[in-house]
PDB file of C-alpha atoms and ligand atoms in Angstrom:
ATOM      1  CA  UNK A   3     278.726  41.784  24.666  1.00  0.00           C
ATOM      2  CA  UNK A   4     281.545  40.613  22.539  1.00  0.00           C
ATOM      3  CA  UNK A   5     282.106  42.904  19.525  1.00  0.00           C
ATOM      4  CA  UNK A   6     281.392  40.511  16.199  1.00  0.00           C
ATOM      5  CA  UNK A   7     284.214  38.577  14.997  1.00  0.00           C
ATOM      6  CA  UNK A   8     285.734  39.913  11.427  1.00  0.00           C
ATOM      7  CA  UNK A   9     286.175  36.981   9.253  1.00  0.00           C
ATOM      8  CA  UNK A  10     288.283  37.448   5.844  1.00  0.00           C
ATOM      9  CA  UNK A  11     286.171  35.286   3.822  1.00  0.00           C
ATOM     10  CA  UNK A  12     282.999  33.735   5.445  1.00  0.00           C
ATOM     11  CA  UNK A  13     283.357  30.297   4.023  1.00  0.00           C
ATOM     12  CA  UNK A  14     282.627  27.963   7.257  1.00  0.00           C
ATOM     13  CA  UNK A  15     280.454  25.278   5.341  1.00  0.00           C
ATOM     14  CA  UNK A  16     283.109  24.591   2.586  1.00  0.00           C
ATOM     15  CA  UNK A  17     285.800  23.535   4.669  1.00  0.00           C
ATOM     16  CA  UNK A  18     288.443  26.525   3.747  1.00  0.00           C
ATOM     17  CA  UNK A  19     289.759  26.323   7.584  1.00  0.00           C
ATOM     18  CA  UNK A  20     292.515  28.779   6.375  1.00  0.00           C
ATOM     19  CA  UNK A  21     290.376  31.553   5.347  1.00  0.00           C
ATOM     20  CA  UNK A  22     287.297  31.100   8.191  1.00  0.00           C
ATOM     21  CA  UNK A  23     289.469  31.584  11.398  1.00  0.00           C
ATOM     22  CA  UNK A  24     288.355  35.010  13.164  1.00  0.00           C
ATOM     23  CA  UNK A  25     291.391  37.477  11.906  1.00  0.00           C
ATOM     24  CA  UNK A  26     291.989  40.685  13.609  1.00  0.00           C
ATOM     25  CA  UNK A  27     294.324  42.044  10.830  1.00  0.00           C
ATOM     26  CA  UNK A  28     297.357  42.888  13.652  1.00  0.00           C
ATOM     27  CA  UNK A  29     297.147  39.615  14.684  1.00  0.00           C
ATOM     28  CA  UNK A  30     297.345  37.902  11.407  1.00  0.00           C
ATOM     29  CA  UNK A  31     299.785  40.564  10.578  1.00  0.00           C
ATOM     30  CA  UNK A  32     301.846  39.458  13.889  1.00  0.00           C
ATOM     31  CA  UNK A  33     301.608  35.794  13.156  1.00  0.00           C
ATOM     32  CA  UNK A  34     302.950  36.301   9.615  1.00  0.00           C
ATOM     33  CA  UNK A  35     306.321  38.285  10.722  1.00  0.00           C
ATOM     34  CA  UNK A  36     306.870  35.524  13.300  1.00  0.00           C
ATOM     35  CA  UNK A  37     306.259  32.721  10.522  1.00  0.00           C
ATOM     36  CA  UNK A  38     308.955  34.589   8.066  1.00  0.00           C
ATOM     37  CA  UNK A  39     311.649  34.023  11.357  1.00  0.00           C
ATOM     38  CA  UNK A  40     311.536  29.878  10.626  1.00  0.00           C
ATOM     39  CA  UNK A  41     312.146  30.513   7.074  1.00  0.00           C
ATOM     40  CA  UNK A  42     315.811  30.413   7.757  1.00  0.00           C
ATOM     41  CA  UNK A  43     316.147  27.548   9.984  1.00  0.00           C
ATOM     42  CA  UNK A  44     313.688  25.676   7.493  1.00  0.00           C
ATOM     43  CA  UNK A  45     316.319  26.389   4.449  1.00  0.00           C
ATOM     44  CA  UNK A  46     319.107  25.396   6.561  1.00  0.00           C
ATOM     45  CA  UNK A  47     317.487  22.049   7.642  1.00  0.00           C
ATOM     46  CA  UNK A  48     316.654  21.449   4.020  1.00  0.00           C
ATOM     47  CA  UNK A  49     319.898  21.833   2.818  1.00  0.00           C
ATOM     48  CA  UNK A  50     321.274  19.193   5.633  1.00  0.00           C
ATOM     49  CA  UNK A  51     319.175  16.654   4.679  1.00  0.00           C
ATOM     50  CA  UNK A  52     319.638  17.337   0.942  1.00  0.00           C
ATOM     51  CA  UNK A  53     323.562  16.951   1.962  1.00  0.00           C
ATOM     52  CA  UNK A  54     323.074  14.180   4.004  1.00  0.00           C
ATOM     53  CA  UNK A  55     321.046  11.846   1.704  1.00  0.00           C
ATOM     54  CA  UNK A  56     323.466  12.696  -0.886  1.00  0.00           C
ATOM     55  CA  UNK A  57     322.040  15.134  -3.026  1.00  0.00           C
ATOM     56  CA  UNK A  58     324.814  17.624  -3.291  1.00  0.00           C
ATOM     57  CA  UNK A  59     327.441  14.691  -4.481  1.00  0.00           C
ATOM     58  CA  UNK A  60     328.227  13.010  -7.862  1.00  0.00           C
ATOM     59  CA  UNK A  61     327.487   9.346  -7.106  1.00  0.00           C
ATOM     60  CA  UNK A  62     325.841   7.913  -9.780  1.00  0.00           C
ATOM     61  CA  UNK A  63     322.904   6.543  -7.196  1.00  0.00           C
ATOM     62  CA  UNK A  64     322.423   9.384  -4.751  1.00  0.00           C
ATOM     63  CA  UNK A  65     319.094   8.878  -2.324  1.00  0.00           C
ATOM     64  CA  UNK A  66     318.095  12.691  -3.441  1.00  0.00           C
ATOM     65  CA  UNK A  67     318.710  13.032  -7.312  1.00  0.00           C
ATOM     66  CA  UNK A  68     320.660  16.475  -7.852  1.00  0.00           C
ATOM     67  CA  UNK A  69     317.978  18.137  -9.930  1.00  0.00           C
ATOM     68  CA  UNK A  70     315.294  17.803  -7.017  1.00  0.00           C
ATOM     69  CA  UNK A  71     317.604  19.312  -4.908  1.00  0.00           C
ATOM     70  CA  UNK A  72     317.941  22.395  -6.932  1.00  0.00           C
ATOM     71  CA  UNK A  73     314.043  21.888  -7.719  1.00  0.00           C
ATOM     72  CA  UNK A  74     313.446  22.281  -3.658  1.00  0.00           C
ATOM     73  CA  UNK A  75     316.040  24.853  -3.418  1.00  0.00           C
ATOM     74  CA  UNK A  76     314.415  26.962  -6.433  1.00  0.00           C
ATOM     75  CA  UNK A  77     310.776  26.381  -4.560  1.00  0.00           C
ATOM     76  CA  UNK A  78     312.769  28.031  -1.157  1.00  0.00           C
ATOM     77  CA  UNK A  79     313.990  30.873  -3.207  1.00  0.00           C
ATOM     78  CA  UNK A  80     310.770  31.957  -5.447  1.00  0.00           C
ATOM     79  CA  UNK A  81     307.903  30.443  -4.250  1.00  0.00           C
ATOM     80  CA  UNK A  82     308.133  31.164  -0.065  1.00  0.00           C
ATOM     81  CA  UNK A  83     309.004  34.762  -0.491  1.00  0.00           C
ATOM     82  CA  UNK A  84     306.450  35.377  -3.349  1.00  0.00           C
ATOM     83  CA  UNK A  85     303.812  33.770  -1.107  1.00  0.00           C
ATOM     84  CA  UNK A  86     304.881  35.642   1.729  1.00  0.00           C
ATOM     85  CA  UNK A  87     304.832  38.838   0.132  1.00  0.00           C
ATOM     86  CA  UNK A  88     300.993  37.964  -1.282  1.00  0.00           C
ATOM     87  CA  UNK A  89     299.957  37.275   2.742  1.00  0.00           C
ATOM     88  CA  UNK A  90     301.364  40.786   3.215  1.00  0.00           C
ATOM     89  CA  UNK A  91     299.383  42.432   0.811  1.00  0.00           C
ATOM     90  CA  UNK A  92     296.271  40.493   2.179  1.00  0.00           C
ATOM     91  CA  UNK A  93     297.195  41.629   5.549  1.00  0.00           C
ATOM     92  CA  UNK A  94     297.326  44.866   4.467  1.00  0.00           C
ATOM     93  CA  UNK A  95     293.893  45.136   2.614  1.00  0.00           C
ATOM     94  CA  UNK A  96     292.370  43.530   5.836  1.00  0.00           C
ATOM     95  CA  UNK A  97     293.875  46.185   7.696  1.00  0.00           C
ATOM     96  CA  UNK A  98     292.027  48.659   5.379  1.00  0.00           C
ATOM     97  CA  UNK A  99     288.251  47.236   5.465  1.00  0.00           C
ATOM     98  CA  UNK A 100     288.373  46.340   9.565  1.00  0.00           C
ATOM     99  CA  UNK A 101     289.737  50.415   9.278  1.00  0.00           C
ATOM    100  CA  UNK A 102     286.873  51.217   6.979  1.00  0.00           C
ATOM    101  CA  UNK A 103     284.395  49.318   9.024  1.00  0.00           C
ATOM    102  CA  UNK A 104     285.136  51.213  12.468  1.00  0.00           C
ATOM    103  CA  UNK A 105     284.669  54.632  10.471  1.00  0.00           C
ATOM    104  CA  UNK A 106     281.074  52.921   9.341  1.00  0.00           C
ATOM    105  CA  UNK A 107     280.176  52.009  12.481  1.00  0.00           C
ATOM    106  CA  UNK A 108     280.988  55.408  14.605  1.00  0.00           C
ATOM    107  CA  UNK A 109     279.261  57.113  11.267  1.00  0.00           C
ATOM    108  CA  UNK A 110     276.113  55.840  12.748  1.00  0.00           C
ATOM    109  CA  UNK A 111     276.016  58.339  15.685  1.00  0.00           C
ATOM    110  CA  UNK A 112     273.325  60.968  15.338  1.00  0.00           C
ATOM    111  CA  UNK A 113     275.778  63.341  16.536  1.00  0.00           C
ATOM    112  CA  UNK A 114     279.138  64.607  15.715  1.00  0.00           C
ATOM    113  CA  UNK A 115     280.302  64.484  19.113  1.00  0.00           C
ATOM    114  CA  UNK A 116     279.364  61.863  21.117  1.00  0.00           C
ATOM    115  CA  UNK A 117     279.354  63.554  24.192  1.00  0.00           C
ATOM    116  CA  UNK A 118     277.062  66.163  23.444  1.00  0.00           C
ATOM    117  CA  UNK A 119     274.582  64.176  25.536  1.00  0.00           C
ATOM    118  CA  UNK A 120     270.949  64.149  24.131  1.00  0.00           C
ATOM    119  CA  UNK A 121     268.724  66.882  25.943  1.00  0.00           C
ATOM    120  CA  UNK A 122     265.383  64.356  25.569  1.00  0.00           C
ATOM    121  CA  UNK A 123     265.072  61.812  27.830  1.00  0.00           C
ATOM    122  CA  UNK A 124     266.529  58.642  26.985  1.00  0.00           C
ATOM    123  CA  UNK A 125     263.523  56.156  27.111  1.00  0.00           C
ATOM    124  CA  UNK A 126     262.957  52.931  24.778  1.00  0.00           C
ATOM    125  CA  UNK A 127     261.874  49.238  24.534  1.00  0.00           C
ATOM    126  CA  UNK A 128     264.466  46.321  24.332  1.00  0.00           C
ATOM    127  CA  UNK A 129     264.246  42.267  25.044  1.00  0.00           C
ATOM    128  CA  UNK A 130     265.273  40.612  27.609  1.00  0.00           C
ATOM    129  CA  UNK A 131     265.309  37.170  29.355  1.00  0.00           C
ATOM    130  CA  UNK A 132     264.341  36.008  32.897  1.00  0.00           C
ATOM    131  CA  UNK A 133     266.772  33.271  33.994  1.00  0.00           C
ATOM    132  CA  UNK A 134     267.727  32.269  37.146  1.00  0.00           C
ATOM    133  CA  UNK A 135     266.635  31.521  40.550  1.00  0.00           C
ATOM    134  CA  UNK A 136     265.590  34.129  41.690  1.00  0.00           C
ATOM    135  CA  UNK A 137     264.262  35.231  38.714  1.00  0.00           C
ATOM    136  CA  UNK A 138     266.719  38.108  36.967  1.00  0.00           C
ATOM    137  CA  UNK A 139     266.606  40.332  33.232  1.00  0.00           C
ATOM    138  CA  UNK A 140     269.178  38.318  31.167  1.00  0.00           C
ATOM    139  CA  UNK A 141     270.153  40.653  28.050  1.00  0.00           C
ATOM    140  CA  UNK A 142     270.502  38.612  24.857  1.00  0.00           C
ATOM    141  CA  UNK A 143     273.908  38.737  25.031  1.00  0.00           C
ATOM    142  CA  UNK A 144     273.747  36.906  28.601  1.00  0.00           C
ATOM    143  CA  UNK A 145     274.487  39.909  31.069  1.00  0.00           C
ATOM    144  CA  UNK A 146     272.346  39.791  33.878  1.00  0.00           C
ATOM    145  CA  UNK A 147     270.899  43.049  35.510  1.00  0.00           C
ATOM    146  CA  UNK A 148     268.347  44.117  38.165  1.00  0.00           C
ATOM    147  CA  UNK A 149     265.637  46.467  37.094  1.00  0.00           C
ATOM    148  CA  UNK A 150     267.925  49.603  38.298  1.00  0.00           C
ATOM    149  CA  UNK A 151     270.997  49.026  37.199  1.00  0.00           C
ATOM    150  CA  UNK A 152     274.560  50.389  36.262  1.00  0.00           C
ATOM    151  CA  UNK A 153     275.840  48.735  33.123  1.00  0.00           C
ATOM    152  CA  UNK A 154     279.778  46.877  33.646  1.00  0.00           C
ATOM    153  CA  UNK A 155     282.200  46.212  30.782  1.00  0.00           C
ATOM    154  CA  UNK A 156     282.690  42.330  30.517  1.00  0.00           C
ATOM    155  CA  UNK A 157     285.903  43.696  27.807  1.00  0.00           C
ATOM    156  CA  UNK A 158     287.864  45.908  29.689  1.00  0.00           C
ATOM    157  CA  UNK A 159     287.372  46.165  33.431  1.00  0.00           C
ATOM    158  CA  UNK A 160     288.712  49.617  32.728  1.00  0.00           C
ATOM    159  CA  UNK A 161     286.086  50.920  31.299  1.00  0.00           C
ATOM    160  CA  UNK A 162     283.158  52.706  32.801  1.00  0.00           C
ATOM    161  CA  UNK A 163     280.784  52.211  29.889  1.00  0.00           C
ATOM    162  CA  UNK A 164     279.486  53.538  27.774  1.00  0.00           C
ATOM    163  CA  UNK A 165     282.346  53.750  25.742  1.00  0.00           C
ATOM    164  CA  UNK A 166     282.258  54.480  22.074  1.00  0.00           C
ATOM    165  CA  UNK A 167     284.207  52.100  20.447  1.00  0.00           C
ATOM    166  CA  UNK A 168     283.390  49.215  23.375  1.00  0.00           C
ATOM    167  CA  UNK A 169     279.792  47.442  23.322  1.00  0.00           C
ATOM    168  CA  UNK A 170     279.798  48.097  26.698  1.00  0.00           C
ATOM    169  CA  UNK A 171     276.532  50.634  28.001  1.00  0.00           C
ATOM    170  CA  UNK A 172     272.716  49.346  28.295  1.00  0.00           C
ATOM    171  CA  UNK A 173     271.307  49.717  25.504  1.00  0.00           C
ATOM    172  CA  UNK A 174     267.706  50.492  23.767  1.00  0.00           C
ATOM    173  CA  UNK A 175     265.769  51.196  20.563  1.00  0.00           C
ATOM    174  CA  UNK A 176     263.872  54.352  20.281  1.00  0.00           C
ATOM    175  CA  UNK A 177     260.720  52.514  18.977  1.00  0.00           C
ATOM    176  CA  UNK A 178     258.523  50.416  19.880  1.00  0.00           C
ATOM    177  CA  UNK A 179     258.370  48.760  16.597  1.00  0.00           C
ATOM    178  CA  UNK A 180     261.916  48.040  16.522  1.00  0.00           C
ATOM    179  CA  UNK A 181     261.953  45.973  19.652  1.00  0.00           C
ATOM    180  CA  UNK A 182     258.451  44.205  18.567  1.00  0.00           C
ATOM    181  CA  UNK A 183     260.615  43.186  15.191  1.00  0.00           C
ATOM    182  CA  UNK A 184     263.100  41.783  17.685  1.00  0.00           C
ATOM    183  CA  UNK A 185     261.028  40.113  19.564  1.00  0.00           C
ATOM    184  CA  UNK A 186     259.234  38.278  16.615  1.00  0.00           C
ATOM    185  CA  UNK A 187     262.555  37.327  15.878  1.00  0.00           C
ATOM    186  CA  UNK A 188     263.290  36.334  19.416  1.00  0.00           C
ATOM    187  CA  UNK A 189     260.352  34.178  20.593  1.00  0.00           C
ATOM    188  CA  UNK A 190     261.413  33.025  24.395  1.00  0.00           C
ATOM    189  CA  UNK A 191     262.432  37.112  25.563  1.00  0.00           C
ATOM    190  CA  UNK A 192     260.046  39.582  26.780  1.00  0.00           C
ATOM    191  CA  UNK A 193     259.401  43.219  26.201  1.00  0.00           C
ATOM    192  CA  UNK A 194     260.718  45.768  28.521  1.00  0.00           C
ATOM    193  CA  UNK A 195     259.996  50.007  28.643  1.00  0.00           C
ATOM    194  CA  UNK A 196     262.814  51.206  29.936  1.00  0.00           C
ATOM    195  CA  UNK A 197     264.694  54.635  30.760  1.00  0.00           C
ATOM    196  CA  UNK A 198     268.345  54.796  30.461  1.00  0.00           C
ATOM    197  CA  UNK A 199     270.361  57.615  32.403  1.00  0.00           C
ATOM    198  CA  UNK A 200     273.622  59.020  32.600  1.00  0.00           C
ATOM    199  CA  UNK A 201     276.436  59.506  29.781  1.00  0.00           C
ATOM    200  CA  UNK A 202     274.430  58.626  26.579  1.00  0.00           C
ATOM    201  CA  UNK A 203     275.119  57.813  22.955  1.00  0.00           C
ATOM    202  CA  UNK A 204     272.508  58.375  20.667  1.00  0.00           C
ATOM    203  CA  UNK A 205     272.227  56.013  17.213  1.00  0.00           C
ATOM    204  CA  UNK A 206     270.357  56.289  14.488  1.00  0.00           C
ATOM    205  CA  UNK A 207     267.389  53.960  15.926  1.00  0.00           C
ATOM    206  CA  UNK A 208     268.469  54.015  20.017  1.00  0.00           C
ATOM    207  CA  UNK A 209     270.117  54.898  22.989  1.00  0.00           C
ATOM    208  CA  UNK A 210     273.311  53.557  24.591  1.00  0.00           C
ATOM    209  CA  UNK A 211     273.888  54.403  27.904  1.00  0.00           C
ATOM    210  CA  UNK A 212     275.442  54.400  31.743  1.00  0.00           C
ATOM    211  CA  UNK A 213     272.389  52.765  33.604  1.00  0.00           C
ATOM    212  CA  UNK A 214     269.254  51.801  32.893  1.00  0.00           C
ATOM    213  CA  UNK A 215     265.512  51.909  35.424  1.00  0.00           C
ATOM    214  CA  UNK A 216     263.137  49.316  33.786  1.00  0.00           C
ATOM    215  CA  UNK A 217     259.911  51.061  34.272  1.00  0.00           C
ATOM    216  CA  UNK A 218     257.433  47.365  33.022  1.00  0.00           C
ATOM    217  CA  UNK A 219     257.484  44.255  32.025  1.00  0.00           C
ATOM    218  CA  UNK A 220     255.113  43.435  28.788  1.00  0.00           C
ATOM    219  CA  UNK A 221     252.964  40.329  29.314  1.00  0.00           C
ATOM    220  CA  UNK A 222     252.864  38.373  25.913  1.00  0.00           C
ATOM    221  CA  UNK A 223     249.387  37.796  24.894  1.00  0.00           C
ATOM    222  CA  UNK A 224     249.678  34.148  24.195  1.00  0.00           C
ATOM    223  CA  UNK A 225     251.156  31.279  25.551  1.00  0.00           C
ATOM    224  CA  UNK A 226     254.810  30.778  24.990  1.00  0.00           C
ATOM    225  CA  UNK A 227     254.324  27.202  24.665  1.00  0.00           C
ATOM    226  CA  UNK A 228     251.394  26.359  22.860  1.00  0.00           C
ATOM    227  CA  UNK A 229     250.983  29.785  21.324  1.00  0.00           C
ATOM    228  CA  UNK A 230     246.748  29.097  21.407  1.00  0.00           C
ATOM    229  CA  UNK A 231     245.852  30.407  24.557  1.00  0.00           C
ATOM    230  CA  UNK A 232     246.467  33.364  26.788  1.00  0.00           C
ATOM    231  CA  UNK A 233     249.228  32.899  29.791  1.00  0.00           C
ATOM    232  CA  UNK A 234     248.168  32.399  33.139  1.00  0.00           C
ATOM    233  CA  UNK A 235     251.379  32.588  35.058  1.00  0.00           C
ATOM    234  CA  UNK A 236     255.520  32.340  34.948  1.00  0.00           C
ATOM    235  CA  UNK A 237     257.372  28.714  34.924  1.00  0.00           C
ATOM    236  CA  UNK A 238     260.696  28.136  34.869  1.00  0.00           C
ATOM    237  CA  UNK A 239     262.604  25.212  32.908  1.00  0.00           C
ATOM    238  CA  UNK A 240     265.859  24.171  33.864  1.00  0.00           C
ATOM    239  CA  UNK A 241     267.577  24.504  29.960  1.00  0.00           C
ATOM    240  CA  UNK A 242     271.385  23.470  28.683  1.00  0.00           C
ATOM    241  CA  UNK A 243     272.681  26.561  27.631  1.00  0.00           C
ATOM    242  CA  UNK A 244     274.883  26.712  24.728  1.00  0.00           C
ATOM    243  CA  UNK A 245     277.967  27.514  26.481  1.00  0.00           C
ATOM    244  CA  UNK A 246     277.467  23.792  28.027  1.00  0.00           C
ATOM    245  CA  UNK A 247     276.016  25.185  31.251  1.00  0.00           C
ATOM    246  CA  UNK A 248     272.537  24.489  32.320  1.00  0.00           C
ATOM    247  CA  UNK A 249     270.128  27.516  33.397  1.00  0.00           C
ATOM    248  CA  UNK A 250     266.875  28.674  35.342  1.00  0.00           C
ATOM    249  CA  UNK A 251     264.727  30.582  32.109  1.00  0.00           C
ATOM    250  CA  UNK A 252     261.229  31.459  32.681  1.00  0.00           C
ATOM    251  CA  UNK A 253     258.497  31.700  30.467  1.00  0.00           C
ATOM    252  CA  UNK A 254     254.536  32.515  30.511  1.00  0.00           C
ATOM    253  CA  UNK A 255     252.263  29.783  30.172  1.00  0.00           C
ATOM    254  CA  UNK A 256     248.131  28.850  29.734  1.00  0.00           C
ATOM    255  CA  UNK A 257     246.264  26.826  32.245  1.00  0.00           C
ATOM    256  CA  UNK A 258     247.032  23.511  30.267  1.00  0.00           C
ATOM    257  CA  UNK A 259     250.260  23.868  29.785  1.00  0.00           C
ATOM    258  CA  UNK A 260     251.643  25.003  33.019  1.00  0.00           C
ATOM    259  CA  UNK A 261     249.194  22.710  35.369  1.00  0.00           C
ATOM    260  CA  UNK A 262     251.930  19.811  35.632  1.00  0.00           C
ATOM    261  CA  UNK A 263     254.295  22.560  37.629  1.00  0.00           C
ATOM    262  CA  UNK A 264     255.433  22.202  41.201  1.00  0.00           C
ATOM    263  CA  UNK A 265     254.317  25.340  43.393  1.00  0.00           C
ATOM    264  CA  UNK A 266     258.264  26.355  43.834  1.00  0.00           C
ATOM    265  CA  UNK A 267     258.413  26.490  39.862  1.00  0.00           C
ATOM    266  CA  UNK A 268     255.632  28.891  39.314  1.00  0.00           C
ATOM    267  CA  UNK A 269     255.749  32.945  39.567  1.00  0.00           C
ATOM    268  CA  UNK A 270     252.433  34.771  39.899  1.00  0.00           C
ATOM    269  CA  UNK A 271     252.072  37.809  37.477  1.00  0.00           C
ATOM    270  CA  UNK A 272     251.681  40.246  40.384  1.00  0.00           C
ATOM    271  CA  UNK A 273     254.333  38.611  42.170  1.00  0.00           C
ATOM    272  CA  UNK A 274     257.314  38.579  38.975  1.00  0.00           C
ATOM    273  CA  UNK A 275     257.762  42.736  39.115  1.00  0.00           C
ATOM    274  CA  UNK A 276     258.667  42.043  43.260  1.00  0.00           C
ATOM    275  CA  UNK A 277     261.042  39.344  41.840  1.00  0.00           C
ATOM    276  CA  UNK A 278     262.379  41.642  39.488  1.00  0.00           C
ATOM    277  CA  UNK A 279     263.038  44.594  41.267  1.00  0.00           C
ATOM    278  CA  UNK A 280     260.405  46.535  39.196  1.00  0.00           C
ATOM    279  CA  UNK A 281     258.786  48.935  41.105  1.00  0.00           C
ATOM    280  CA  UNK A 282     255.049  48.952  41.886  1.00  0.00           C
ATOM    281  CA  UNK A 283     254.870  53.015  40.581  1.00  0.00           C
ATOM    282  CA  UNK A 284     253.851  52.032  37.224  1.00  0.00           C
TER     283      UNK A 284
HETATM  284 ZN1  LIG B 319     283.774  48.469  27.382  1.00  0.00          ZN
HETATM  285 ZN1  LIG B 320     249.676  26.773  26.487  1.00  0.00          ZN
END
């Protein structure tokens, strides 16, 4: 649920390490003021050394030749501060487009004030993952929830979500169409119908909410393996997860392709929604 990182210029594969680090402008701006503080000391140890190897004497053979010293001093006196003041001005721009892209984002809200709640009901599709043992929703973002659940900020522990400028809140599209796109995009999550509750934001295309009832699970027609026939039953895999820890994630599978499973890796269909907390109503 991490809000995306805002790089200043997206240049990862070229190697520009200066320019690809995530900057929050304060923070850059913060960093910069405490840089400008070792300016001094830096000009102070320059002119030692440029003393001590000689460079401020007349010997004829001096280990520093007088016009480099004045050459490094000149550098310390123009260059620095004019550099300095160009990181400033940077700072300052990125300041005004992270500003500019927080009034885009809260733009997006169907309604002028958030907390006019939406009279309709709040229902929609999203993806999700089963992981675990026993099997649990995963969001795509790696929160794990039961079927009736109240949504937690990982951010601010603070926060009773949803909160409009947080990513905290459970959230769904409106559509079924838009989660379907999301899904194609998305091949190892499944479809859920769900029906949020409580304080609610609504977007252009969904809902972002307080808690969330998953009212079905949507069986995919095919076989997430082989993608020829149609799934049989659930099997889980143990997987390395990107974050270097390993994980329980389930998937549907045909006859063929789930017939080398131990009984204690398989999930009936029937049996899943128990395992999910999904009641039997629908
Ligand atoms: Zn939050
Ligand atoms: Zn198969």
């Amino acid at each position: 649920m991490s809000s995306k990182p805002f790089g200043l210029i997206e240049s990862a594969k070229n190697g520009l390490k200066v320019f690809t680090f995530v900057v929050a402008s304060a923070d850059f701006e913060r960093k910069l003021i405490q840089s400008i503080r070792v300016f001094p000391i830096a000009t102070a140890l320059m002119l030692v050394i440029a003393y001590l190897f000689g460079g401020f004497s007349d010997r004829t053979d001096p280990y520093i030749a007088r016009d480099t010293v004045v050459l490094i001093l000149k550098i310390f006196i123009a260059i620095i501060p004019t550099t300095f003041v160009i990181f400033f001005i940077l700072a300052d721009w990125l300041k005004k487009s992270e500003g500019k892209r927080i009034t885009a984002a809260q733009s997006k809200f169907a309604f002028t004030d958030p907390f006019k709640l939406p009279s309709q009901i709040m229902h929609g599709y999203k993806l999700a993952f089963i992981t675990g043992r026993p099997p649990t929703f995963t969001g795509l973002t790696g929160d794990r929830y039961s079927a009736d659940d109240l949504a937690t900020c990982t951010l601010n522990p603070e926060h009773i979500p949803p909160v409009m400028d947080c990513d905290c809140g459970f959230y769904a599209f409106k559509e079924l169409r838009d989660a379907q796109f999301e899904l194609s995009i998305n091949p190892g999550a499944f479809l859920i119908d769900v029906d949020l509750f409580g304080v609610g934001f609504e977007y252009g295309r969904g809902f972002k909410a307080e808690s969330q009832l998953v009212n079905s699970l949507k069986i995919p027609n095919r076989c997430m393996r082989c993608k020829i026939f149609a799934p049989i039953r659930f099997v889980t895999t143990y997987k390395m997860g990107f974050n270097s820890f390993a994980y329980w994630k389930w998937e549907v599978r045909c006859r063929m392709c789930s017939a080398t499973f131990k009984e204690e890796d398989t999930v009936e269909f029937s049996k899943m929604n128990k395992h999910l907390g999904i009641s039997a109503r629908i």
